[in-house]
Tab-separated table of C-alpha atoms and ligand atoms in Angstrom:
chain	number	residue	atom	x	y	z
X	1	MET	CA	-5.360	65.117	12.606
X	2	SER	CA	-6.033	61.349	13.244
X	3	LYS	CA	-6.867	60.123	16.724
X	4	LYS	CA	-4.503	57.906	18.347
X	5	VAL	CA	-5.715	54.451	19.771
X	6	LEU	CA	-3.134	52.455	21.758
X	7	VAL	CA	-4.146	48.809	22.298
X	8	LEU	CA	-2.546	47.002	25.082
X	9	PRO	CA	-3.657	43.530	25.064
X	10	GLY	CA	-1.603	42.313	28.220
X	11	ASP	CA	-1.822	38.965	29.415
X	12	GLY	CA	-4.150	35.743	29.143
X	13	ILE	CA	-7.519	36.431	27.815
X	14	GLY	CA	-6.569	40.073	27.316
X	15	GLN	CA	-4.974	39.003	23.936
X	16	GLU	CA	-8.140	37.428	22.751
X	17	VAL	CA	-10.554	40.037	23.956
X	18	THR	CA	-8.684	42.874	22.594
X	19	ALA	CA	-8.435	41.144	19.144
X	20	SER	CA	-12.159	41.083	19.127
X	21	ALA	CA	-12.363	44.926	19.955
X	22	VAL	CA	-9.832	45.756	17.297
X	23	GLU	CA	-11.880	43.894	14.644
X	24	VAL	CA	-14.879	45.812	15.390
X	25	LEU	CA	-12.878	49.025	15.544
X	26	ASP	CA	-11.242	48.124	12.178
X	27	PHE	CA	-14.789	47.606	10.829
X	28	ILE	CA	-16.152	50.899	11.912
X	29	THR	CA	-13.068	52.761	10.941
X	30	ASP	CA	-13.306	51.457	7.305
X	31	GLU	CA	-17.208	51.591	7.142
X	32	TYR	CA	-17.632	55.025	8.275
X	33	ASN	CA	-14.385	56.684	7.208
X	34	LEU	CA	-12.954	57.489	10.727
X	35	ASP	CA	-9.565	58.922	11.085
X	36	PHE	CA	-7.993	56.664	13.790
X	37	SER	CA	-4.493	55.371	13.944
X	38	VAL	CA	-4.070	52.117	15.945
X	39	ALA	CA	-0.948	50.753	17.485
X	40	SER	CA	-0.509	47.801	19.551
X	41	MET	CA	2.337	47.212	22.271
X	42	SER	CA	3.065	44.622	25.057
X	43	VAL	CA	2.264	45.230	28.795
X	44	GLY	CA	2.185	43.423	31.924
X	45	GLY	CA	3.666	39.859	32.256
X	46	THR	CA	3.989	39.717	28.375
X	47	ALA	CA	6.260	42.725	28.480
X	48	PHE	CA	8.091	41.437	31.330
X	49	ASN	CA	8.971	38.073	29.629
X	50	LYS	CA	10.136	40.271	26.568
X	51	TYR	CA	11.669	43.222	28.138
X	52	GLY	CA	12.346	42.449	31.786
X	53	THR	CA	9.626	45.277	32.897
X	54	PRO	CA	5.776	45.096	32.926
X	55	ILE	CA	5.695	48.606	31.650
X	56	PRO	CA	8.517	49.630	29.283
X	57	ASN	CA	9.094	53.335	29.032
X	58	GLU	CA	8.106	53.209	25.269
X	59	VAL	CA	4.637	51.985	26.343
X	60	LEU	CA	4.352	54.586	28.947
X	61	ASN	CA	5.246	57.416	26.521
X	62	ALA	CA	2.832	56.098	23.683
X	63	ALA	CA	0.080	55.758	26.476
X	64	LYS	CA	0.750	59.446	27.338
X	65	ASP	CA	0.526	60.268	23.715
X	66	ALA	CA	-2.428	58.422	22.958
X	67	ASP	CA	-6.035	59.642	22.779
X	68	ALA	CA	-7.681	56.501	24.102
X	69	ILE	CA	-6.012	53.259	25.332
X	70	LEU	CA	-7.732	50.031	25.001
X	71	PHE	CA	-6.307	47.738	27.855
X	72	GLY	CA	-7.008	43.874	27.820
X	73	ALA	CA	-5.973	42.460	31.241
X	74	VAL	CA	-2.791	41.655	32.973
X	75	GLY	CA	-1.439	39.041	35.462
X	76	GLY	CA	-1.106	35.322	35.799
X	77	THR	CA	0.317	32.735	38.254
X	78	GLU	CA	3.457	32.709	36.054
X	79	TRP	CA	4.434	36.205	37.476
X	80	ASP	CA	2.816	35.781	41.120
X	81	HIS	CA	6.268	35.222	42.784
X	82	LEU	CA	7.833	38.503	41.252
X	83	ASP	CA	8.618	41.682	43.315
X	84	TRP	CA	5.957	44.417	43.213
X	85	LYS	CA	7.977	46.455	40.491
X	86	ASP	CA	8.075	43.514	38.169
X	87	ARG	CA	4.417	42.426	38.572
X	88	PRO	CA	2.118	42.782	35.801
X	89	GLU	CA	-0.436	44.669	38.078
X	90	ASN	CA	1.997	47.377	38.541
X	91	ALA	CA	1.717	48.203	34.895
X	92	LEU	CA	-1.910	48.997	35.554
X	93	LEU	CA	-1.198	51.080	38.512
X	94	THR	CA	1.669	53.051	36.967
X	95	LEU	CA	-0.572	53.817	33.997
X	96	ARG	CA	-3.344	55.090	36.255
X	97	LYS	CA	-0.933	57.280	38.207
X	98	GLU	CA	1.325	58.715	35.409
X	99	LEU	CA	-1.696	59.392	33.004
X	100	ASN	CA	-3.623	60.964	35.888
X	101	LEU	CA	-6.729	58.754	35.279
X	102	PHE	CA	-8.467	59.655	38.483
X	103	ALA	CA	-12.002	59.000	37.508
X	104	ASN	CA	-12.972	55.331	37.128
X	105	LEU	CA	-16.378	54.777	35.706
X	106	ARG	CA	-17.635	51.184	36.348
X	107	PRO	CA	-21.030	50.578	35.184
X	108	ALA	CA	-22.953	47.344	36.377
X	109	PHE	CA	-26.028	46.858	34.298
X	110	LEU	CA	-28.096	43.704	33.505
X	111	PHE	CA	-29.620	42.609	30.248
X	112	ASN	CA	-32.906	41.039	31.668
X	113	GLU	CA	-32.394	38.242	29.225
X	114	LEU	CA	-29.386	37.036	31.348
X	115	SER	CA	-30.921	37.422	34.722
X	116	GLU	CA	-30.755	33.656	35.179
X	117	ALA	CA	-26.977	34.099	35.275
X	118	SER	CA	-27.247	36.390	38.356
X	119	PRO	CA	-26.841	34.939	41.832
X	120	LEU	CA	-29.830	36.994	42.806
X	121	LYS	CA	-33.493	36.506	42.437
X	122	LYS	CA	-35.117	37.951	39.105
X	123	GLU	CA	-37.481	40.232	41.076
X	124	ILE	CA	-34.392	41.925	42.892
X	125	ILE	CA	-32.155	42.123	40.079
X	126	ASN	CA	-34.207	43.064	37.010
X	127	ASN	CA	-33.339	46.435	35.299
X	128	LEU	CA	-30.296	46.865	37.249
X	129	ASP	CA	-28.337	49.882	36.161
X	130	ILE	CA	-25.803	51.416	38.543
X	131	LEU	CA	-22.739	53.336	37.896
X	132	ILE	CA	-19.764	53.261	40.169
X	133	VAL	CA	-17.559	56.209	40.141
X	134	ARG	CA	-14.328	55.141	41.874
X	135	GLU	CA	-11.399	57.487	42.723
X	136	LEU	CA	-8.304	55.755	41.069
X	137	THR	CA	-5.157	57.770	41.606
X	138	GLY	CA	-5.117	58.415	45.446
X	139	GLY	CA	-6.166	57.116	48.741
X	140	ILE	CA	-4.589	54.134	50.501
X	141	TYR	CA	-3.445	52.614	46.981
X	142	PHE	CA	-0.876	55.463	46.718
X	143	GLY	CA	-0.827	57.393	49.990
X	144	GLU	CA	2.566	57.893	51.586
X	145	PRO	CA	4.300	56.863	53.939
X	146	ARG	CA	3.723	53.350	53.387
X	147	GLY	CA	6.058	50.223	54.084
X	148	ILE	CA	6.971	47.200	55.831
X	149	VAL	CA	9.370	47.442	58.707
X	150	SER	CA	11.331	44.231	59.421
X	151	ASN	CA	13.991	45.171	61.836
X	152	LYS	CA	11.663	45.885	64.929
X	153	GLU	CA	10.028	43.656	67.517
X	154	PRO	CA	7.425	43.055	66.658
X	155	ASN	CA	7.823	43.758	62.902
X	156	TYR	CA	5.019	45.894	61.243
X	157	ALA	CA	3.567	47.170	57.948
X	158	PHE	CA	1.595	50.353	57.219
X	159	ASN	CA	-0.211	52.220	54.744
X	160	THR	CA	-1.804	55.718	54.584
X	161	MET	CA	-5.333	56.628	53.620
X	162	ILE	CA	-5.094	60.183	52.492
X	163	TYR	CA	-7.168	62.370	50.367
X	164	ASN	CA	-6.789	66.142	49.888
X	165	GLU	CA	-9.755	68.478	49.146
X	166	GLU	CA	-8.869	68.844	45.393
X	167	GLU	CA	-8.800	65.257	45.017
X	168	ILE	CA	-12.313	64.799	46.501
X	169	ARG	CA	-13.842	67.886	44.608
X	170	ARG	CA	-12.833	66.449	41.171
X	171	ILE	CA	-13.979	62.829	41.569
X	172	ALA	CA	-17.353	64.227	43.208
X	173	LYS	CA	-17.751	66.703	40.408
X	174	VAL	CA	-17.624	63.599	37.937
X	175	ALA	CA	-19.991	61.693	40.112
X	176	PHE	CA	-22.640	64.672	40.467
X	177	GLU	CA	-22.380	65.439	36.735
X	178	SER	CA	-22.789	61.528	35.831
X	179	ALA	CA	-25.929	61.512	38.037
X	180	GLN	CA	-27.371	64.556	36.296
X	181	LYS	CA	-27.052	62.662	33.062
X	182	ARG	CA	-28.830	59.595	34.651
X	183	ASN	CA	-31.592	59.219	37.364
X	184	LYS	CA	-30.233	62.059	39.293
X	185	LYS	CA	-29.332	60.153	42.615
X	186	LEU	CA	-25.852	60.000	44.035
X	187	CYS	CA	-24.770	57.843	47.099
X	188	SER	CA	-21.452	58.748	48.370
X	189	VAL	CA	-19.701	55.901	50.323
X	190	GLU	CA	-17.059	55.875	53.097
X	191	LYS	CA	-16.561	55.056	56.738
X	192	ALA	CA	-17.330	58.327	58.262
X	193	ASN	CA	-18.175	56.557	61.547
X	194	VAL	CA	-14.495	55.492	61.996
X	195	LEU	CA	-12.100	57.390	59.676
X	196	GLU	CA	-11.040	61.148	59.598
X	197	VAL	CA	-10.374	60.887	55.874
X	198	SER	CA	-14.038	59.786	55.501
X	199	LYS	CA	-15.529	62.470	57.801
X	200	PHE	CA	-13.521	64.936	55.513
X	201	TRP	CA	-14.781	63.398	52.298
X	202	ARG	CA	-18.433	63.593	53.570
X	203	SER	CA	-18.187	67.187	54.455
X	204	ILE	CA	-16.768	68.146	51.057
X	205	VAL	CA	-19.241	66.116	49.111
X	206	THR	CA	-22.149	67.557	51.311
X	207	GLU	CA	-20.837	71.114	50.718
X	208	MET	CA	-20.643	70.491	46.898
X	209	SER	CA	-24.151	69.199	46.742
X	210	SER	CA	-25.622	72.711	46.866
X	211	ASP	CA	-24.292	73.193	43.311
X	212	TYR	CA	-26.204	70.278	42.118
X	213	PRO	CA	-29.699	71.027	43.504
X	214	ASP	CA	-31.216	68.440	40.928
X	215	VAL	CA	-29.239	65.637	42.347
X	216	GLU	CA	-30.539	63.757	45.431
X	217	LEU	CA	-27.424	63.118	47.482
X	218	SER	CA	-27.279	60.568	50.040
X	219	HIS	CA	-24.357	58.968	52.230
X	220	GLN	CA	-23.834	55.373	53.243
X	221	LEU	CA	-21.142	53.485	55.173
X	222	ALA	CA	-18.994	51.139	53.086
X	223	ASP	CA	-19.928	47.945	54.953
X	224	ASN	CA	-23.716	48.828	54.639
X	225	THR	CA	-23.242	49.606	50.931
X	226	ALA	CA	-22.019	46.104	50.563
X	227	MET	CA	-25.122	44.668	52.062
X	228	GLN	CA	-27.379	47.004	50.380
X	229	LEU	CA	-25.787	46.163	46.979
X	230	VAL	CA	-26.979	42.424	47.577
X	231	LEU	CA	-30.213	43.238	49.294
X	232	ASN	CA	-31.612	46.118	47.131
X	233	PRO	CA	-29.461	47.058	44.326
X	234	ASN	CA	-31.931	48.827	42.414
X	235	GLN	CA	-32.032	51.635	45.132
X	236	PHE	CA	-28.823	52.884	43.508
X	237	ASP	CA	-28.244	55.095	40.582
X	238	VAL	CA	-24.616	56.628	40.864
X	239	ILE	CA	-22.152	55.625	43.754
X	240	VAL	CA	-19.124	57.585	44.400
X	241	SER	CA	-16.308	56.165	46.444
X	242	SER	CA	-12.603	56.164	47.296
X	243	ASN	CA	-9.958	53.843	45.611
X	244	LEU	CA	-10.123	51.216	48.093
X	245	PHE	CA	-13.941	50.922	48.746
X	246	GLY	CA	-14.812	51.550	45.129
X	247	ASP	CA	-12.482	48.609	44.130
X	248	ILE	CA	-14.440	46.345	46.536
X	249	LEU	CA	-17.950	47.603	45.826
X	250	SER	CA	-17.284	47.502	42.100
X	251	ASP	CA	-16.555	43.638	42.245
X	252	ILE	CA	-19.792	43.022	44.279
X	253	ALA	CA	-21.819	45.176	41.721
X	254	ALA	CA	-20.192	43.296	38.711
X	255	THR	CA	-21.087	39.927	40.351
X	256	LEU	CA	-24.727	40.753	40.597
X	257	THR	CA	-25.031	40.964	36.670
X	258	GLY	CA	-24.088	37.241	36.726
X	259	SER	CA	-21.180	37.620	34.445
X	260	ILE	CA	-18.136	39.858	34.916
X	261	GLY	CA	-17.371	39.120	31.072
X	262	MET	CA	-20.013	41.774	30.088
X	263	LEU	CA	-18.848	44.824	32.016
X	264	PRO	CA	-16.651	47.518	30.542
X	265	SER	CA	-14.722	50.328	32.485
X	266	ALA	CA	-13.326	53.892	31.750
X	267	SER	CA	-10.524	55.470	33.458
X	268	LEU	CA	-10.352	59.280	32.581
X	269	ASP	CA	-8.288	62.171	33.291
X	270	SER	CA	-9.629	65.690	33.635
X	271	SER	CA	-9.670	66.236	29.667
X	272	PHE	CA	-11.579	62.921	29.334
X	273	LYS	CA	-8.585	61.248	27.727
X	274	GLY	CA	-8.754	57.669	28.960
X	275	MET	CA	-8.028	54.015	29.257
X	276	PHE	CA	-10.774	51.526	28.662
X	277	GLU	CA	-10.631	48.012	30.216
X	278	PRO	CA	-12.958	45.124	30.855
X	279	CYS	CA	-13.912	44.549	34.452
X	280	HIS	CA	-12.600	40.885	34.179
X	281	GLY	CA	-8.992	39.842	34.712
X	282	SER	CA	-6.752	37.671	32.702
X	283	ALA	CA	-8.483	34.397	33.370
X	284	PRO	CA	-5.496	32.098	32.973
X	285	ASP	CA	-7.819	28.941	33.101
X	286	ILE	CA	-9.441	29.693	29.822
X	287	ALA	CA	-6.616	31.703	28.136
X	288	GLY	CA	-5.726	30.776	24.714
X	289	LYS	CA	-8.673	28.307	24.303
X	290	ASN	CA	-11.188	30.829	22.272
X	291	LEU	CA	-13.619	30.679	25.139
X	292	ALA	CA	-13.492	34.108	26.562
X	293	ASN	CA	-16.503	36.522	26.375
X	294	PRO	CA	-15.159	39.573	24.588
X	295	LEU	CA	-18.281	41.682	25.128
X	296	ALA	CA	-16.648	43.646	28.089
X	297	MET	CA	-13.867	44.672	25.895
X	298	ILE	CA	-16.114	45.527	22.909
X	299	SER	CA	-18.248	47.558	25.298
X	300	SER	CA	-15.006	49.321	26.707
X	301	LEU	CA	-14.336	50.253	23.108
X	302	SER	CA	-17.669	51.797	23.093
X	303	MET	CA	-16.894	53.779	26.137
X	304	ALA	CA	-13.622	54.829	24.462
X	305	LEU	CA	-15.601	56.139	21.425
X	306	ARG	CA	-18.203	58.048	23.527
X	307	TYR	CA	-15.756	59.539	26.201
X	308	SER	CA	-12.279	59.949	24.471
X	309	LEU	CA	-12.812	59.911	20.654
X	310	ASN	CA	-15.920	61.881	20.383
X	311	GLU	CA	-17.749	59.427	18.222
X	312	ILE	CA	-21.017	59.163	20.228
X	313	ASP	CA	-23.074	57.676	17.294
X	314	MET	CA	-20.487	54.989	16.930
X	315	SER	CA	-20.664	54.090	20.683
X	316	ASP	CA	-24.484	54.005	20.367
X	317	LYS	CA	-24.160	51.621	17.274
X	318	ILE	CA	-21.868	49.190	19.224
X	319	ASP	CA	-24.214	49.433	22.398
X	320	ASN	CA	-27.200	48.733	20.274
X	321	ALA	CA	-25.599	45.885	18.502
X	322	ILE	CA	-24.517	44.127	21.736
X	323	LYS	CA	-28.035	44.432	23.013
X	324	LYS	CA	-29.453	42.822	19.867
X	325	PHE	CA	-26.618	40.132	19.970
X	326	ILE	CA	-28.075	39.414	23.406
X	327	GLN	CA	-31.684	39.593	22.517
X	328	ALA	CA	-31.254	37.195	19.776
X	329	GLY	CA	-30.062	34.640	22.000
X	330	ASN	CA	-26.458	34.563	21.136
X	331	ARG	CA	-24.218	33.383	24.173
X	332	THR	CA	-20.622	32.794	25.212
X	333	MET	CA	-19.596	30.133	27.584
X	334	ASP	CA	-19.940	32.324	30.703
X	335	ILE	CA	-23.522	33.264	30.027
X	336	ALA	CA	-24.693	29.986	28.260
X	337	THR	CA	-27.236	27.780	29.971
X	338	ASP	CA	-26.399	24.904	27.824
X	339	GLU	CA	-23.340	23.661	25.517
X	340	ASP	CA	-24.541	25.782	22.572
X	341	TYR	CA	-22.345	28.840	22.879
X	342	LEU	CA	-20.263	30.820	20.484
X	343	MET	CA	-16.354	31.060	20.493
X	344	THR	CA	-14.566	34.413	21.308
X	345	SER	CA	-13.606	34.671	17.661
X	346	ASP	CA	-17.290	34.254	16.582
X	347	VAL	CA	-18.556	37.293	18.567
X	348	ALA	CA	-16.951	40.279	16.874
X	349	LYS	CA	-18.221	38.796	13.568
X	350	LYS	CA	-21.765	38.693	14.743
X	351	ILE	CA	-21.445	42.199	16.220
X	352	ILE	CA	-20.205	43.463	12.879
X	353	GLU	CA	-23.029	41.745	10.756
X	354	ILE	CA	-25.671	43.178	13.303
X	355	ILE	CA	-24.071	46.869	12.906
X	356	LYS	CA	-24.281	46.378	8.980
X	357	ASP	CA	-27.818	45.255	9.082
X	358	GLU	CA	-28.819	48.386	11.257
S	1	LIG	C1	-9.109	46.573	39.620
S	1	LIG	C2	-8.060	45.631	40.234
S	1	LIG	C3	-6.860	46.301	40.358
S	1	LIG	C4	-7.145	47.305	41.582
S	1	LIG	C5	-5.616	45.331	40.781
S	1	LIG	C6	-5.472	44.303	39.747
S	1	LIG	C7	-4.475	46.105	41.002
S	1	LIG	O1	-8.652	44.795	41.340
S	1	LIG	O2	-8.857	47.182	38.699
S	1	LIG	O3	-10.096	46.697	40.286
S	1	LIG	O4	-7.038	46.916	42.822
S	1	LIG	O5	-7.432	48.449	41.459
S	2	LIG	MG1	-10.705	45.274	41.705
């Protein structure tokens, strides 16, 4: 049976970068006779404008039915004034929650050829290769009770940071197993000096470590990790953290590489079905101008092939092609050092040429 790929371009540059990824997907599908069926639907602000909701039911159902989802980006100033339920970002959180995509893998790696683009010195940043494993369907993002109380003196607002044992175990398992496949170091990040939920998190992760004697486990407080990522990022291999801390730390890690336009991510459920999206947002300032870097999206396609579509060779081909593309000096605007750069629509063509030549 053919594997179902659902493309959700979303808003802004999401449209352009998913078009590039689909071009690569179409090419490998034809060239290597893969059995994929690809459909595309509106989500985010684009869906709100057409249907009055950022996540129509048909889209949610198609997403549940898909083997892999390629998600572009959502959001834009046009929709900033809307209530939360209508906002483009709500589509993202609904998909994560409804599809049970609890494991968010956010690699941050540097092509040494691009070290000039990093805000850090070469000696600190060269060879960077970190994987952040962020919990994505729990914690303070979804914790109940939550609310704004506006009939009291003074008024107040509150959220709940909550994790149960199973939620911690399943994300820690993904993190330990990822570390086993990499350099066998895992750093668990929380605020156990202040928060009960963090103490609990630390105790469970510590208890689980006896099942992974080959993985060296350490613990850090989130504020310290923010600092360590900038001072000495190469001390890390895999980092595991909660929804909120993982959100913050993954932005820091992504920035270290110089361009957020290079980094992919995967959000997986327990059967490794998932949604794959670039780390960058919808970038309204450059949207529609053919200037965006589609490599993060093409690299997200590679993660989809690896994790959800069981096409590891294809994933390797794309990763190698991206590496060669950079090594050959090809640049998009965000990573260029001069005016000589490729437009969005040129990138997929080059990547396809490189794959053909392999
Ligand atoms: C991310 C984003 C989202 C988050 C926003 C857009 C809701 O920052 O994926 O990191 O906070 O998870
Ligand atoms: Mg974020």
